[in-house]
Short mmCIF file of C-alpha atoms in Angstrom, two decimals:
data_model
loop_
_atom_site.label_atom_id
_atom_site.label_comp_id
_atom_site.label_asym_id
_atom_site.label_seq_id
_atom_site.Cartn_x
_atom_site.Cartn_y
_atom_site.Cartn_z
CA UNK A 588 11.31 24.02 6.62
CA UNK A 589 10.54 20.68 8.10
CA UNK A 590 12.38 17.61 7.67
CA UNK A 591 10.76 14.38 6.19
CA UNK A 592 11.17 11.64 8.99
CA UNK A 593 13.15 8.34 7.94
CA UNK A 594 10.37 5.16 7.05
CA UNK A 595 10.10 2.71 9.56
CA UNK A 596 8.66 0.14 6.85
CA UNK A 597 7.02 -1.92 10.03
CA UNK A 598 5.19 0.68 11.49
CA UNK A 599 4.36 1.99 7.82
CA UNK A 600 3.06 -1.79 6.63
CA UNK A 601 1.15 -1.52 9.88
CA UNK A 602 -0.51 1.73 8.85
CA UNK A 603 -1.50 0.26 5.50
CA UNK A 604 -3.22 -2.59 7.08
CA UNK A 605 -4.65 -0.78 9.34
CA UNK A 606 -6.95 1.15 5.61
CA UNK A 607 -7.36 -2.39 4.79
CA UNK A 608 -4.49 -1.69 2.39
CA UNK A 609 -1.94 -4.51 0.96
CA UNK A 610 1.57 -4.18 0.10
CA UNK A 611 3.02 -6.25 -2.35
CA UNK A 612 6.97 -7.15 -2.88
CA UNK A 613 8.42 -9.09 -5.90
CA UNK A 614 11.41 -10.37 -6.00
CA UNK A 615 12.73 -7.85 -8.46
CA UNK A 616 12.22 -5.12 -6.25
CA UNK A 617 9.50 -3.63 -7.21
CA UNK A 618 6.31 -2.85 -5.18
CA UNK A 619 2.67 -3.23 -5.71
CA UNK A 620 0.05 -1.59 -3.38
CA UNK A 621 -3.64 -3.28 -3.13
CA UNK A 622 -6.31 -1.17 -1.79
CA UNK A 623 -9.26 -2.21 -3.83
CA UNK A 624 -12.03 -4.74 -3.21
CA UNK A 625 -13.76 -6.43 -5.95
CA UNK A 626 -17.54 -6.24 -5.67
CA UNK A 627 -21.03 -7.48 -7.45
CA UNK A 628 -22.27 -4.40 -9.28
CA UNK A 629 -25.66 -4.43 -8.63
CA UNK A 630 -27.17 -1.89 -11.30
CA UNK A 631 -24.75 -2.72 -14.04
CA UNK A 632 -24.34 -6.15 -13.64
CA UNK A 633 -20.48 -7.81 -13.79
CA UNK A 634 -18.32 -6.80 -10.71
CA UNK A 635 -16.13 -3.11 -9.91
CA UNK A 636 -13.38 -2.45 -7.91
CA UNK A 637 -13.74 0.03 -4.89
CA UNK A 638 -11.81 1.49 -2.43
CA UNK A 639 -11.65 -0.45 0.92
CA UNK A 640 -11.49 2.82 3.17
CA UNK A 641 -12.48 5.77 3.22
CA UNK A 642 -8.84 7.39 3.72
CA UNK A 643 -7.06 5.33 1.08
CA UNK A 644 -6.53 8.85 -1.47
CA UNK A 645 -4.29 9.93 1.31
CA UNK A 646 -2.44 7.06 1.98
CA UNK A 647 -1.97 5.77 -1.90
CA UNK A 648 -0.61 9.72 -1.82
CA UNK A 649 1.84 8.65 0.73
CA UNK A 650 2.51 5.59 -0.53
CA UNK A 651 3.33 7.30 -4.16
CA UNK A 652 5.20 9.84 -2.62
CA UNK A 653 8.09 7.77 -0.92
CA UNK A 654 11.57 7.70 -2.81
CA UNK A 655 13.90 5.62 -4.46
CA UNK A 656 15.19 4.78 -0.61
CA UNK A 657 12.58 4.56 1.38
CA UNK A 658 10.72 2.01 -1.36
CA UNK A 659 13.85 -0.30 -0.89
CA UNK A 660 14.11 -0.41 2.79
CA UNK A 661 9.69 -1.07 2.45
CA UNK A 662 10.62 -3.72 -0.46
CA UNK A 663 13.49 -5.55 1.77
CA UNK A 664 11.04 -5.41 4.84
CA UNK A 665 8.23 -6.70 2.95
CA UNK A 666 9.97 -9.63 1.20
CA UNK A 667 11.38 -10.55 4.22
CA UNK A 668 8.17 -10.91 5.99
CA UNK A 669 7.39 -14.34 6.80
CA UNK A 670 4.93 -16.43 4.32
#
């Protein structure tokens, strides 16, 4: 049985901008995670979101899968990040 690792919310924001990801922190505590990029829609005119990389399904997975804990220590990191 293996043993989840603790968060280190630095080296975890780092990951996320490293798939051109975004993490967003409100002051209520909750968290908001960007990973799309708004483009022209060529064929069906208007604009669609799309991914930014090609491994964000696996880290939005990651990103859902973290607890109660682990999105409070990310969410204290994050707002405390300077502007």
């Amino acid at each position: 049985m293996s043993k989840k690792s603790a968060l280190r919310p630095a080296a975890f924001v780092r990951e996320l901008l490293a798939h051109d990801m975004t993490v967003l922190a409100s002051r209520s505590g909750k968290l908001e995670l960007l990973f799309c990029q708004t483009v022209l829609d060529r064929h069906g005119g208007g604009y669609r979101e799309v991914p930014r990389h090609p491994a964000t399904d696996a880290m939005k997975a990651r990103f859902d899968a973290l607890t109660g804990a682990e999105r409070a220590a990310l969410c204290d990191y994050v707002a405390d990040l300077p502007r």
